[in-house]
mmCIF file of C-alpha atoms in Angstrom:
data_model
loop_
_atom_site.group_PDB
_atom_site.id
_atom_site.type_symbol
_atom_site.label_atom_id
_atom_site.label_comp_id
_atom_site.label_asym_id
_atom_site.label_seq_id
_atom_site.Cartn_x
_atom_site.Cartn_y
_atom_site.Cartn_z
ATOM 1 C CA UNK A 139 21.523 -188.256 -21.314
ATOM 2 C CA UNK A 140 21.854 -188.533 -24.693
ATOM 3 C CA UNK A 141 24.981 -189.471 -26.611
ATOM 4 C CA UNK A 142 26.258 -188.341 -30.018
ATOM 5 C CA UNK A 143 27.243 -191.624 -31.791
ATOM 6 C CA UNK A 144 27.860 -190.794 -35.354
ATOM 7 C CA UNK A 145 27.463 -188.181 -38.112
ATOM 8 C CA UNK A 146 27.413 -188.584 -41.726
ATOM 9 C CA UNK A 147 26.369 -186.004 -45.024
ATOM 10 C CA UNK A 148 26.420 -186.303 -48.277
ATOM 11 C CA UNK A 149 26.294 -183.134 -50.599
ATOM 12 C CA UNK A 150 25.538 -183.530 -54.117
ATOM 13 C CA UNK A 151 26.186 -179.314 -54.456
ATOM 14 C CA UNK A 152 25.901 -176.734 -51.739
ATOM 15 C CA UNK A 153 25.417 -173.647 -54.104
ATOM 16 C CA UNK A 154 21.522 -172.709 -55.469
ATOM 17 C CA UNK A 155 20.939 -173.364 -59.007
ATOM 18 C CA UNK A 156 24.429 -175.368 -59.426
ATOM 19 C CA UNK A 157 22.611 -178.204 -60.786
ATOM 20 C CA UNK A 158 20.587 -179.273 -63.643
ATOM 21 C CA UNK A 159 19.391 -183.035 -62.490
ATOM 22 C CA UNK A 160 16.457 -183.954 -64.130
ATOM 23 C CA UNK A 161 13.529 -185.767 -61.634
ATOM 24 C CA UNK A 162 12.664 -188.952 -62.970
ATOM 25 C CA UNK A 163 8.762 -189.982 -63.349
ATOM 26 C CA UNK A 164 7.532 -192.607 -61.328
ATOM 27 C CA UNK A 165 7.600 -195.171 -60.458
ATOM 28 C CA UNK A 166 11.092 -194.454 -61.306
ATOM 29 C CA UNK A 167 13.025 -192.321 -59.292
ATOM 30 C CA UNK A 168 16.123 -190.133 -59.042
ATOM 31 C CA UNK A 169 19.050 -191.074 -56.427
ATOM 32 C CA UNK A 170 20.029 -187.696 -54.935
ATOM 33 C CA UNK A 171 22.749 -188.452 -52.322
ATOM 34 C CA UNK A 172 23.500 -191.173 -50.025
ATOM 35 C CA UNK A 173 25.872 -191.857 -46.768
ATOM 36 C CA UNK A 174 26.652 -194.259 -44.020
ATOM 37 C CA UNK A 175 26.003 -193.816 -40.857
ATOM 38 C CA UNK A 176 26.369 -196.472 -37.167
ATOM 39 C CA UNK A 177 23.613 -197.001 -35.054
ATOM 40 C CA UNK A 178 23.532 -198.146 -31.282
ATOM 41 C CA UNK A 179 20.816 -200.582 -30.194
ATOM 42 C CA UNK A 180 17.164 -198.827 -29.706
ATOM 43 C CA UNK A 181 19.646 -195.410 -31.384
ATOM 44 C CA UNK A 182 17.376 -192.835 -32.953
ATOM 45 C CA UNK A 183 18.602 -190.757 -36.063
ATOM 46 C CA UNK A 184 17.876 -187.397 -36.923
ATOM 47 C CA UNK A 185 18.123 -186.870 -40.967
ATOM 48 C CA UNK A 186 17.797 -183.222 -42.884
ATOM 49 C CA UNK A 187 17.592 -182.621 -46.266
ATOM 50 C CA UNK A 188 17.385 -179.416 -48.177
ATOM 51 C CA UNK A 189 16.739 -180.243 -52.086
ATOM 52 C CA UNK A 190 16.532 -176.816 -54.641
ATOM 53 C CA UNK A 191 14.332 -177.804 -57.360
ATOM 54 C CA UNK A 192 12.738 -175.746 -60.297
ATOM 55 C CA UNK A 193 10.055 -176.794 -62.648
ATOM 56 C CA UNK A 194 10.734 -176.884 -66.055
ATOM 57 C CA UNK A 195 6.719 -178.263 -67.198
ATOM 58 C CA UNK A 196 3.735 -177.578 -65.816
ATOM 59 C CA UNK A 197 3.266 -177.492 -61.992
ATOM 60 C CA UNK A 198 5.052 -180.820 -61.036
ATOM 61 C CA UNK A 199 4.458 -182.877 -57.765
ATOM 62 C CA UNK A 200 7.233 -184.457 -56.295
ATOM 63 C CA UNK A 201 8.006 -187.107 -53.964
ATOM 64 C CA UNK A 202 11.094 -187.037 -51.657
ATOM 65 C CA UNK A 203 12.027 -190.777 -50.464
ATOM 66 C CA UNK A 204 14.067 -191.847 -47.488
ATOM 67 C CA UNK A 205 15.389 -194.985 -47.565
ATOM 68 C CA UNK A 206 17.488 -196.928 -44.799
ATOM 69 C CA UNK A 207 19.467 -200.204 -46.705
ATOM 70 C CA UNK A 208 17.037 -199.488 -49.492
ATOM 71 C CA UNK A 209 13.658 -199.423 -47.758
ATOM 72 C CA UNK A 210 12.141 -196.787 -47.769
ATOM 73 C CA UNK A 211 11.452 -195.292 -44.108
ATOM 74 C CA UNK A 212 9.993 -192.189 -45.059
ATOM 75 C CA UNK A 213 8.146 -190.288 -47.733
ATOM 76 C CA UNK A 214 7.155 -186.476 -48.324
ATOM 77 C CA UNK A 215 5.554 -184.353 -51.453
ATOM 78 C CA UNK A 216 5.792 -181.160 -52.309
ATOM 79 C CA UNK A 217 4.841 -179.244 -55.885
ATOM 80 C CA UNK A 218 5.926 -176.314 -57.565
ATOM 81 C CA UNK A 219 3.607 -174.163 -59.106
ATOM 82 C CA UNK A 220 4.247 -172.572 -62.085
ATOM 83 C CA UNK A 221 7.211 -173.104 -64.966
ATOM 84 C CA UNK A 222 10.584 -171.325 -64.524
ATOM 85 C CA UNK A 223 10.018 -171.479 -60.555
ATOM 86 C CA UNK A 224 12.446 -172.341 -58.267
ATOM 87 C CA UNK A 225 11.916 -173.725 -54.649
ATOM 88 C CA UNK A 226 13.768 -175.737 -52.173
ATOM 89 C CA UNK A 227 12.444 -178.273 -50.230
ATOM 90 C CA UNK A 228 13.598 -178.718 -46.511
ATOM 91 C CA UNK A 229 12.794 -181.651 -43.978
ATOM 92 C CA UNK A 230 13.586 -183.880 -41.178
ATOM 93 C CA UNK A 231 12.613 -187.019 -40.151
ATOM 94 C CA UNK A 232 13.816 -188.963 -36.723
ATOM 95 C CA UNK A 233 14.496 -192.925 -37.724
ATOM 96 C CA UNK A 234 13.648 -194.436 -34.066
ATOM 97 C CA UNK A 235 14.679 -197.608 -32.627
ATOM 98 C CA UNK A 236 17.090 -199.144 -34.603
ATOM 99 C CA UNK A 237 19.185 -202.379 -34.014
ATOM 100 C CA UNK A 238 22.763 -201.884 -33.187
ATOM 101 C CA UNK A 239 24.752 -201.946 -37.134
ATOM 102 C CA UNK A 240 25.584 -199.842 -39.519
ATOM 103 C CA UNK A 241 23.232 -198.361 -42.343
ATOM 104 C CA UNK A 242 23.378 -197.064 -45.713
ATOM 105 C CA UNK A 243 20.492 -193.779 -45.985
ATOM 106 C CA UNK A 244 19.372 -192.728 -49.262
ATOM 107 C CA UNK A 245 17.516 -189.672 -50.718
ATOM 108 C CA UNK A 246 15.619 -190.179 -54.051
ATOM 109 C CA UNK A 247 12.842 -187.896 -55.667
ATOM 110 C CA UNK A 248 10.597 -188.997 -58.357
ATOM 111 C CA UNK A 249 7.626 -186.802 -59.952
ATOM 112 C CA UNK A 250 4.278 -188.452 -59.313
ATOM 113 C CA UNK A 251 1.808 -186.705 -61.723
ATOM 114 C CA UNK A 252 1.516 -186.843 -65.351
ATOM 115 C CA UNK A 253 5.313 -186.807 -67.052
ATOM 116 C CA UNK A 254 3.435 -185.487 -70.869
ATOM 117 C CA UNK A 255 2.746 -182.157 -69.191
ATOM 118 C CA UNK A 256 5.218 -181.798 -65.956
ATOM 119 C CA UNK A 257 8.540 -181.918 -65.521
ATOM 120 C CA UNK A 258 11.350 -180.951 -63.031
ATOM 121 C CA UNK A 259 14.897 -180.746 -62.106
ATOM 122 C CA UNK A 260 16.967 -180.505 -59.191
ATOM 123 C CA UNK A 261 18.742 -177.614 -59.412
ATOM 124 C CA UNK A 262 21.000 -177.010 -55.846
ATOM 125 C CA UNK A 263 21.582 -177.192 -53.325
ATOM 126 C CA UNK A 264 21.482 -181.054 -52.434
ATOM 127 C CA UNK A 265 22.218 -181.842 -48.876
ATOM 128 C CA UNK A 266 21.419 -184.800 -46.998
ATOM 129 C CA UNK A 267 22.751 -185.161 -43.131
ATOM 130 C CA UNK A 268 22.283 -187.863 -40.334
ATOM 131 C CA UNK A 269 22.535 -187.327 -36.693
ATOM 132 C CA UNK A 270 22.988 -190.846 -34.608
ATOM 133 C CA UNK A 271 21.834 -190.787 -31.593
ATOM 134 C CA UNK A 272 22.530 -193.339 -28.523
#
């Protein structure tokens, strides 16, 4: 059976174009939200993120990075097509057998193609959540 352990979020702002972030190039990157969250031995996590974004240049790629204690655990892209156009990104990833502590997850995005021509910003919402799971 499994057993709820913890729960954390962190919301940077829950309401759609709220925002006006702008997305760092790489290999820079911009810190989006972060949270704590305990883990029991061999725990899993569940994390979700929904990210609203809108490109301001070009058609901009974008890479979404999950960190756990600042390494990063999991990575996903996703581009917008066409200036003025808004989008919002939504995953989940499961973090699996983790030793017994507690952990600090982070979201970041950075833009991975060429900064002269493309350019984006987060624009709401910005939600990041963690299940823990024993």
């Amino acid at each position: 059976m499994v057993q709820l352990v913890d729960f954390s979020k962190s919301t940077v702002n829950s309401f759609s174009q709220s925002l006006a972030v702008p997305v760092a190039a790489a290999p820079s990157s911009t810190l989006l939200t972060n949270f704590g969250l305990f883990v029991m031995q061999g725990g899993n996590v569940l994390l979700n993120a929904t990210i609203g974004m809108q490109s301001v240049g070009g058609s901009p790629i974008l890479m979404f990075i999950l960190a756990r204690n600042g390494t990063p655990i999991f990575t996903i892209q996703s581009q917008i097509n066409g200036v003025g156009v808004f989008e919002d990104v939504t995953f989940s990833y499961v973090d699996t057998n983790i030793p017994t502590g507690y952990y600090s997850y982070t979201m970041s995005v950075s833009q991975v193609n060429s900064a002269a021509v493309n350019a984006a910003n987060v624009v709401g919402p910005a939600d990041f959540s963690g299940l823990s799971m024993g």
